[in-house]
CSV table of C-alpha atoms in Angstrom, one decimal:
chain,number,residue,atom,x,y,z
A,905,UNK,CA,11.4,10.3,-49.3
A,906,UNK,CA,13.3,13.3,-48.1
A,907,UNK,CA,16.7,12.0,-49.3
A,908,UNK,CA,15.2,11.0,-52.7
A,909,UNK,CA,13.7,14.5,-52.9
A,910,UNK,CA,17.2,16.1,-52.5
A,911,UNK,CA,18.5,13.6,-55.0
A,912,UNK,CA,15.9,14.7,-57.5
A,913,UNK,CA,17.1,18.3,-57.0
A,914,UNK,CA,20.7,17.3,-58.0
A,915,UNK,CA,19.5,15.1,-60.9
A,916,UNK,CA,17.5,17.9,-62.5
A,917,UNK,CA,20.3,20.4,-61.9
A,918,UNK,CA,22.8,18.1,-63.7
A,919,UNK,CA,20.4,17.7,-66.6
A,920,UNK,CA,19.9,21.5,-66.8
A,921,UNK,CA,16.1,21.2,-66.2
A,922,UNK,CA,14.6,24.5,-65.0
A,923,UNK,CA,12.8,23.9,-61.8
A,924,UNK,CA,12.3,25.4,-58.3
A,925,UNK,CA,12.5,23.4,-55.1
A,926,UNK,CA,11.0,24.2,-51.7
A,927,UNK,CA,12.4,22.1,-48.9
A,928,UNK,CA,10.9,21.3,-45.5
A,929,UNK,CA,13.3,22.1,-42.6
A,930,UNK,CA,13.1,22.5,-38.8
A,931,UNK,CA,15.6,25.4,-39.2
A,932,UNK,CA,14.9,27.0,-42.5
A,933,UNK,CA,16.9,30.1,-41.8
A,934,UNK,CA,20.0,28.1,-41.1
A,935,UNK,CA,19.9,26.1,-44.3
A,936,UNK,CA,22.8,26.9,-46.7
A,937,UNK,CA,22.0,24.5,-49.5
A,938,UNK,CA,19.2,24.2,-52.0
A,939,UNK,CA,19.1,28.0,-52.7
A,940,UNK,CA,17.7,28.6,-49.2
A,941,UNK,CA,14.2,27.9,-50.5
A,942,UNK,CA,13.0,26.2,-47.3
A,943,UNK,CA,9.9,26.3,-45.2
A,944,UNK,CA,9.4,25.3,-41.6
A,945,UNK,CA,8.1,21.8,-41.1
A,946,UNK,CA,7.9,19.9,-37.8
A,947,UNK,CA,5.0,17.8,-36.7
A,948,UNK,CA,5.6,18.6,-33.0
A,949,UNK,CA,4.8,22.2,-33.9
A,950,UNK,CA,1.6,22.0,-36.0
A,951,UNK,CA,0.5,25.6,-35.7
A,952,UNK,CA,3.9,27.0,-36.9
A,953,UNK,CA,4.0,24.3,-39.6
A,954,UNK,CA,0.5,25.2,-40.7
A,955,UNK,CA,1.4,28.9,-41.1
A,956,UNK,CA,4.5,27.9,-43.0
A,957,UNK,CA,2.7,25.7,-45.4
A,958,UNK,CA,0.0,28.4,-45.9
A,959,UNK,CA,2.7,30.9,-46.8
A,960,UNK,CA,4.3,28.4,-49.2
A,961,UNK,CA,0.9,27.8,-50.8
A,962,UNK,CA,0.5,31.6,-51.4
A,963,UNK,CA,4.0,31.7,-53.1
A,964,UNK,CA,3.1,28.7,-55.3
A,965,UNK,CA,-0.3,30.1,-56.3
A,966,UNK,CA,1.4,33.4,-57.3
A,967,UNK,CA,4.3,32.1,-59.2
A,968,UNK,CA,3.7,28.6,-60.5
A,969,UNK,CA,1.3,26.7,-62.8
A,970,UNK,CA,2.4,23.2,-61.9
A,971,UNK,CA,3.5,21.8,-58.5
A,972,UNK,CA,5.0,18.4,-57.9
A,973,UNK,CA,4.4,17.3,-54.3
A,974,UNK,CA,7.1,14.8,-53.3
A,975,UNK,CA,5.7,13.6,-50.1
A,976,UNK,CA,2.7,12.2,-48.3
A,977,UNK,CA,0.9,13.0,-45.1
A,978,UNK,CA,-1.5,15.5,-43.6
A,979,UNK,CA,0.5,18.6,-44.3
A,980,UNK,CA,1.1,17.6,-47.9
A,981,UNK,CA,-2.7,17.2,-48.2
A,982,UNK,CA,-3.1,20.6,-46.6
A,983,UNK,CA,-0.7,22.2,-49.2
A,984,UNK,CA,-2.7,20.6,-52.0
A,985,UNK,CA,-6.0,21.9,-50.4
A,986,UNK,CA,-4.6,25.4,-50.3
A,987,UNK,CA,-3.4,25.4,-54.0
A,988,UNK,CA,-5.8,27.2,-56.4
A,989,UNK,CA,-7.4,25.5,-59.3
A,990,UNK,CA,-5.1,27.0,-61.9
A,991,UNK,CA,-2.2,25.1,-60.4
A,992,UNK,CA,-1.8,21.6,-61.8
A,993,UNK,CA,-0.8,19.1,-59.0
A,994,UNK,CA,1.4,16.1,-59.5
A,995,UNK,CA,2.0,13.8,-56.6
A,996,UNK,CA,4.8,11.3,-56.0
A,997,UNK,CA,3.3,8.3,-54.3
A,998,UNK,CA,5.6,6.2,-52.1
A,999,UNK,CA,2.9,4.0,-50.6
A,1000,UNK,CA,-0.2,2.9,-52.4
A,1001,UNK,CA,-1.7,0.2,-50.1
A,1002,UNK,CA,-0.9,-1.7,-46.9
A,1003,UNK,CA,-0.3,1.7,-45.2
A,1004,UNK,CA,-0.8,0.5,-41.6
A,1005,UNK,CA,1.1,-2.8,-42.1
A,1006,UNK,CA,4.1,-1.0,-43.5
A,1007,UNK,CA,4.1,2.3,-41.6
A,1008,UNK,CA,2.3,1.6,-38.3
A,1009,UNK,CA,-1.2,2.6,-37.1
A,1010,UNK,CA,-0.9,6.4,-36.8
A,1011,UNK,CA,1.5,7.1,-39.7
A,1012,UNK,CA,-0.4,4.6,-41.8
A,1013,UNK,CA,-3.8,6.2,-41.2
A,1014,UNK,CA,-2.2,9.6,-41.8
A,1015,UNK,CA,-0.9,8.4,-45.2
A,1016,UNK,CA,-4.2,6.7,-46.1
A,1017,UNK,CA,-6.4,9.7,-45.4
A,1018,UNK,CA,-4.1,12.2,-47.0
A,1019,UNK,CA,-3.6,10.1,-50.1
A,1020,UNK,CA,-7.3,9.7,-50.6
A,1021,UNK,CA,-7.8,13.5,-50.5
A,1022,UNK,CA,-4.8,14.2,-52.7
A,1023,UNK,CA,-6.0,11.7,-55.2
A,1024,UNK,CA,-9.1,13.9,-55.8
A,1025,UNK,CA,-7.0,16.9,-56.7
A,1026,UNK,CA,-4.0,15.3,-58.5
A,1027,UNK,CA,-3.7,15.2,-62.3
A,1028,UNK,CA,-0.7,12.9,-62.4
A,1029,UNK,CA,0.7,10.3,-60.0
A,1030,UNK,CA,4.4,9.4,-60.0
A,1031,UNK,CA,5.6,6.1,-58.7
A,1032,UNK,CA,9.1,4.5,-58.4
A,1033,UNK,CA,8.6,0.8,-59.4
A,1034,UNK,CA,6.7,-1.5,-61.7
A,1035,UNK,CA,4.8,-2.9,-58.7
A,1036,UNK,CA,3.6,0.5,-57.6
A,1037,UNK,CA,2.8,1.4,-61.2
A,1038,UNK,CA,0.3,-1.5,-61.5
A,1039,UNK,CA,-1.3,-0.7,-58.1
A,1040,UNK,CA,-1.6,3.0,-58.9
A,1041,UNK,CA,-3.3,2.3,-62.3
A,1042,UNK,CA,-5.9,0.3,-60.4
A,1043,UNK,CA,-6.4,2.8,-57.6
A,1044,UNK,CA,-6.4,5.9,-59.8
A,1045,UNK,CA,-8.0,4.6,-63.1
A,1046,UNK,CA,-8.7,8.2,-64.3
A,1047,UNK,CA,-5.3,9.6,-63.4
A,1048,UNK,CA,-2.2,9.7,-65.5
A,1049,UNK,CA,0.4,7.4,-63.9
A,1050,UNK,CA,4.1,7.8,-64.6
A,1051,UNK,CA,6.7,5.2,-63.6
A,1052,UNK,CA,10.0,6.9,-62.8
A,1053,UNK,CA,12.8,5.3,-60.7
A,1054,UNK,CA,14.0,7.1,-57.6
A,1055,UNK,CA,17.2,9.1,-58.1
A,1056,UNK,CA,20.3,8.5,-56.0
A,1057,UNK,CA,19.6,10.1,-52.7
A,1058,UNK,CA,20.9,13.6,-52.2
A,1059,UNK,CA,23.2,12.9,-49.3
A,1060,UNK,CA,24.9,10.1,-51.1
A,1061,UNK,CA,25.1,12.0,-54.4
A,1062,UNK,CA,26.9,14.9,-52.6
A,1063,UNK,CA,29.2,12.6,-50.6
A,1064,UNK,CA,30.2,10.5,-53.6
A,1065,UNK,CA,30.7,13.6,-55.8
A,1066,UNK,CA,32.7,15.7,-53.4
A,1067,UNK,CA,34.8,13.2,-51.5
A,1068,UNK,CA,37.9,11.4,-52.5
A,1069,UNK,CA,37.0,7.7,-52.3
A,1070,UNK,CA,39.2,5.6,-50.1
A,1071,UNK,CA,40.6,2.4,-51.4
A,1072,UNK,CA,38.1,-0.3,-50.9
A,1073,UNK,CA,39.0,-3.4,-49.0
A,1074,UNK,CA,39.5,-6.4,-51.3
A,1075,UNK,CA,36.5,-8.7,-51.5
A,1076,UNK,CA,36.7,-11.9,-49.4
A,1077,UNK,CA,38.8,-14.5,-51.1
A,1078,UNK,CA,40.2,-17.1,-48.7
A,1079,UNK,CA,38.4,-19.7,-46.6
A,1080,UNK,CA,39.5,-18.2,-43.3
A,1081,UNK,CA,38.0,-14.8,-43.9
A,1082,UNK,CA,34.4,-14.2,-42.8
A,1083,UNK,CA,31.8,-12.9,-45.3
A,1084,UNK,CA,31.2,-9.2,-44.5
A,1085,UNK,CA,27.6,-8.1,-44.7
A,1086,UNK,CA,26.3,-4.6,-44.2
A,1087,UNK,CA,22.7,-3.6,-43.3
A,1088,UNK,CA,21.8,0.1,-42.9
A,1089,UNK,CA,18.5,1.9,-42.5
A,1090,UNK,CA,15.6,1.8,-40.0
A,1091,UNK,CA,15.2,-1.6,-38.4
A,1092,UNK,CA,11.7,-2.7,-39.2
A,1093,UNK,CA,10.0,-6.1,-39.5
A,1094,UNK,CA,9.6,-6.1,-43.3
A,1095,UNK,CA,13.3,-5.5,-44.0
A,1096,UNK,CA,14.1,-9.2,-43.4
A,1097,UNK,CA,16.8,-9.2,-40.6
A,1098,UNK,CA,14.9,-12.1,-39.1
A,1099,UNK,CA,16.0,-14.2,-42.1
A,1100,UNK,CA,19.6,-13.3,-41.4
A,1101,UNK,CA,19.0,-14.1,-37.8
A,1102,UNK,CA,17.9,-17.6,-38.7
A,1103,UNK,CA,20.8,-18.2,-41.0
A,1104,UNK,CA,23.5,-17.1,-38.5
A,1105,UNK,CA,22.1,-19.5,-35.9
A,1106,UNK,CA,22.9,-22.4,-38.2
A,1107,UNK,CA,26.3,-21.2,-39.4
A,1108,UNK,CA,29.5,-21.8,-37.5
A,1109,UNK,CA,30.9,-18.8,-35.5
A,1110,UNK,CA,33.2,-16.7,-37.6
A,1111,UNK,CA,31.5,-17.4,-40.9
A,1112,UNK,CA,29.9,-14.0,-41.1
A,1113,UNK,CA,31.0,-10.5,-40.1
A,1114,UNK,CA,27.8,-8.4,-39.9
A,1115,UNK,CA,27.5,-4.7,-39.4
A,1116,UNK,CA,24.0,-3.2,-38.7
A,1117,UNK,CA,23.7,0.6,-38.9
A,1118,UNK,CA,20.3,1.9,-37.9
A,1119,UNK,CA,17.8,2.4,-35.1
A,1120,UNK,CA,15.0,0.0,-34.2
A,1121,UNK,CA,13.9,-2.9,-32.0
A,1122,UNK,CA,16.7,-5.4,-33.0
A,1123,UNK,CA,16.2,-7.4,-29.8
A,1124,UNK,CA,12.7,-8.3,-30.8
A,1125,UNK,CA,13.0,-8.6,-34.5
A,1126,UNK,CA,16.4,-10.5,-34.6
A,1127,UNK,CA,17.2,-11.8,-31.1
A,1128,UNK,CA,20.3,-13.8,-32.2
A,1129,UNK,CA,21.8,-10.9,-34.0
A,1130,UNK,CA,21.1,-8.7,-31.0
A,1131,UNK,CA,22.7,-11.2,-28.6
A,1132,UNK,CA,25.8,-11.6,-30.7
A,1133,UNK,CA,26.1,-7.8,-31.0
A,1134,UNK,CA,25.9,-7.6,-27.2
A,1135,UNK,CA,28.5,-10.3,-26.9
A,1136,UNK,CA,30.7,-8.8,-29.7
A,1137,UNK,CA,30.6,-12.0,-31.7
A,1138,UNK,CA,30.2,-11.7,-35.5
A,1139,UNK,CA,27.8,-8.8,-35.2
A,1140,UNK,CA,28.3,-5.0,-34.7
A,1141,UNK,CA,25.2,-2.8,-34.2
A,1142,UNK,CA,25.5,0.9,-34.5
A,1143,UNK,CA,22.2,2.0,-33.0
A,1144,UNK,CA,21.9,5.4,-34.4
A,1145,UNK,CA,21.5,7.4,-37.6
A,1146,UNK,CA,24.6,7.4,-39.7
A,1147,UNK,CA,25.7,10.0,-42.3
A,1148,UNK,CA,26.2,9.2,-45.9
A,1149,UNK,CA,30.0,9.5,-45.4
A,1150,UNK,CA,29.9,6.9,-42.6
A,1151,UNK,CA,27.9,4.5,-44.7
A,1152,UNK,CA,30.2,4.9,-47.7
A,1153,UNK,CA,33.2,4.2,-45.5
A,1154,UNK,CA,31.5,1.0,-44.3
A,1155,UNK,CA,30.6,0.0,-47.9
A,1156,UNK,CA,34.2,0.2,-48.8
A,1157,UNK,CA,34.8,-2.5,-46.2
A,1158,UNK,CA,32.0,-4.9,-47.0
A,1159,UNK,CA,31.4,-7.8,-49.4
A,1160,UNK,CA,27.6,-7.2,-49.8
A,1161,UNK,CA,24.7,-5.2,-48.7
A,1162,UNK,CA,21.8,-7.0,-47.1
A,1163,UNK,CA,18.2,-6.3,-48.5
A,1164,UNK,CA,16.3,-9.6,-48.0
A,1165,UNK,CA,13.0,-7.6,-47.7
A,1166,UNK,CA,9.6,-9.3,-47.2
A,1167,UNK,CA,8.0,-6.3,-49.1
A,1168,UNK,CA,9.2,-3.3,-50.9
A,1169,UNK,CA,7.7,-0.4,-53.0
A,1170,UNK,CA,10.9,1.4,-54.1
A,1171,UNK,CA,14.3,2.1,-52.6
A,1172,UNK,CA,17.6,3.7,-53.8
A,1173,UNK,CA,19.6,1.4,-51.5
A,1174,UNK,CA,20.7,-0.8,-54.5
A,1175,UNK,CA,22.0,2.2,-56.4
A,1176,UNK,CA,23.8,3.5,-53.3
A,1177,UNK,CA,25.6,0.1,-52.8
A,1178,UNK,CA,26.3,-0.4,-56.5
A,1179,UNK,CA,27.8,3.1,-56.8
A,1180,UNK,CA,30.6,2.0,-54.5
A,1181,UNK,CA,31.1,-1.3,-56.2
A,1182,UNK,CA,29.1,-3.4,-53.6
A,1183,UNK,CA,26.7,-6.1,-54.8
A,1184,UNK,CA,23.3,-6.4,-53.0
A,1185,UNK,CA,21.9,-9.5,-51.5
A,1186,UNK,CA,18.2,-9.3,-52.1
A,1187,UNK,CA,15.0,-11.4,-52.0
A,1188,UNK,CA,12.9,-12.5,-54.9
A,1189,UNK,CA,10.6,-9.5,-54.9
A,1190,UNK,CA,9.5,-8.1,-58.3
A,1191,UNK,CA,11.1,-4.7,-57.6
A,1192,UNK,CA,14.5,-6.2,-56.8
A,1193,UNK,CA,14.4,-8.3,-60.0
A,1194,UNK,CA,14.0,-5.2,-62.0
A,1195,UNK,CA,17.0,-3.6,-60.3
A,1196,UNK,CA,19.4,-6.5,-59.9
A,1197,UNK,CA,21.0,-8.7,-62.5
A,1198,UNK,CA,21.8,-11.9,-60.6
A,1199,UNK,CA,25.5,-12.3,-60.3
A,1200,UNK,CA,26.3,-9.0,-61.9
A,1201,UNK,CA,25.3,-6.2,-59.4
A,1202,UNK,CA,23.9,-8.4,-56.7
A,1203,UNK,CA,22.3,-11.7,-55.8
A,1204,UNK,CA,18.6,-12.7,-55.9
A,1205,UNK,CA,18.1,-15.4,-53.3
A,1206,UNK,CA,15.0,-17.1,-52.0
A,1207,UNK,CA,14.5,-16.2,-48.4
A,1208,UNK,CA,14.3,-19.8,-47.4
A,1209,UNK,CA,17.6,-20.5,-49.1
A,1210,UNK,CA,19.6,-17.8,-47.4
A,1211,UNK,CA,21.5,-20.2,-45.1
A,1212,UNK,CA,22.5,-22.3,-48.1
A,1213,UNK,CA,23.7,-19.3,-50.1
A,1214,UNK,CA,25.8,-17.9,-47.3
A,1215,UNK,CA,27.2,-21.4,-46.4
A,1216,UNK,CA,28.3,-21.8,-50.1
A,1217,UNK,CA,29.2,-18.2,-50.8
A,1218,UNK,CA,32.9,-18.7,-51.2
A,1219,UNK,CA,32.3,-21.2,-54.0
A,1220,UNK,CA,30.1,-18.8,-55.9
A,1221,UNK,CA,31.6,-16.7,-58.8
A,1222,UNK,CA,31.1,-13.2,-57.5
A,1223,UNK,CA,31.4,-9.9,-59.4
A,1224,UNK,CA,34.4,-7.6,-58.7
A,1225,UNK,CA,33.8,-4.1,-57.4
A,1226,UNK,CA,34.8,-2.7,-60.8
A,1227,UNK,CA,32.2,-4.8,-62.5
A,1228,UNK,CA,29.5,-3.7,-60.1
A,1229,UNK,CA,30.5,0.0,-60.6
A,1230,UNK,CA,30.6,-0.4,-64.4
A,1231,UNK,CA,27.0,-1.8,-64.3
A,1232,UNK,CA,25.9,1.2,-62.1
A,1233,UNK,CA,27.4,3.8,-64.5
A,1234,UNK,CA,25.8,2.1,-67.5
A,1235,UNK,CA,22.4,1.9,-65.8
A,1236,UNK,CA,22.5,5.6,-64.8
A,1237,UNK,CA,19.7,5.8,-62.4
A,1238,UNK,CA,19.6,9.6,-62.3
A,1239,UNK,CA,19.5,9.8,-66.1
A,1240,UNK,CA,16.7,7.3,-66.1
A,1241,UNK,CA,14.7,9.3,-63.6
A,1242,UNK,CA,15.1,12.6,-65.4
A,1243,UNK,CA,14.4,11.0,-68.8
A,1244,UNK,CA,11.1,9.6,-67.5
A,1245,UNK,CA,10.0,13.0,-66.1
A,1246,UNK,CA,10.9,14.7,-69.4
A,1247,UNK,CA,9.4,12.2,-71.7
A,1248,UNK,CA,6.1,12.3,-69.8
A,1249,UNK,CA,5.9,16.0,-69.6
A,1250,UNK,CA,6.3,16.3,-65.9
A,1251,UNK,CA,9.2,18.7,-66.3
A,1252,UNK,CA,10.7,20.3,-69.3
A,1253,UNK,CA,13.9,22.0,-70.3
């Protein structure tokens, strides 16, 4: 959510929409971006965070009539509690249900309790997918629900706009070359690496060249991928957070991004990949079907058919990088996001 929040800042700036942003930071005095409008936020220091949120609420009460809270959790709920009644509250909901299953026990309960309170005070709920839109309408029947896609995340927006793109490696063409697959993000059960784990067990060595960038329990979730990474056979695992610049560099070397999720609410990963000309390999979830045109900017594949797809990949007619990028420019995710917010009166010029 943090990266999407910074992305929204850039999207509204480009569209010349008047708005003020206040960003959470562990070192607000050191921040140079975002007009230096930052407040201290760190869960390990709850007292200092509480005082910072309280001061932020005083500023908002004095200077604003509408506040959009682009987060969830106990301190977001606290901020809403501290806002006076003359301030209209709009909340962006990233999770609607299955809190514990998707986020773990403590974080899930944190989201659940805070959401229930914020729902009492919120006039409008923003969501980032058709699936969440339907759920939010059921959960908040008396609230106004607005469906607005997530903007391109702020770090990738900045990196793509300010850097000189390197020449991408040509997509795989000959039978001797392995199919290059990139996964990046937190390694959690619902993101589907176990499906790739099952597929690589059945494929001959050298068929795939997989790069995994992200932290998590890969050994438990995908033991074959972990073993091959340890043995340096077909899999490379970068077990740390990577910057946008690093990910973009890897995208320029890959044939597709892996997103065979078992569940999803909303994500900007598809737009990140497509902005560099990389198609996305995704499961048949409803959200992916709204973002991906099969064979144009990615591939929609049944999770049980992943092995067959990868085994036959070189016989498939695949889009070129230019075709994928043209689709991304045409779809204009940032423009879609801003238009939805403007058309529904959430912001105005």
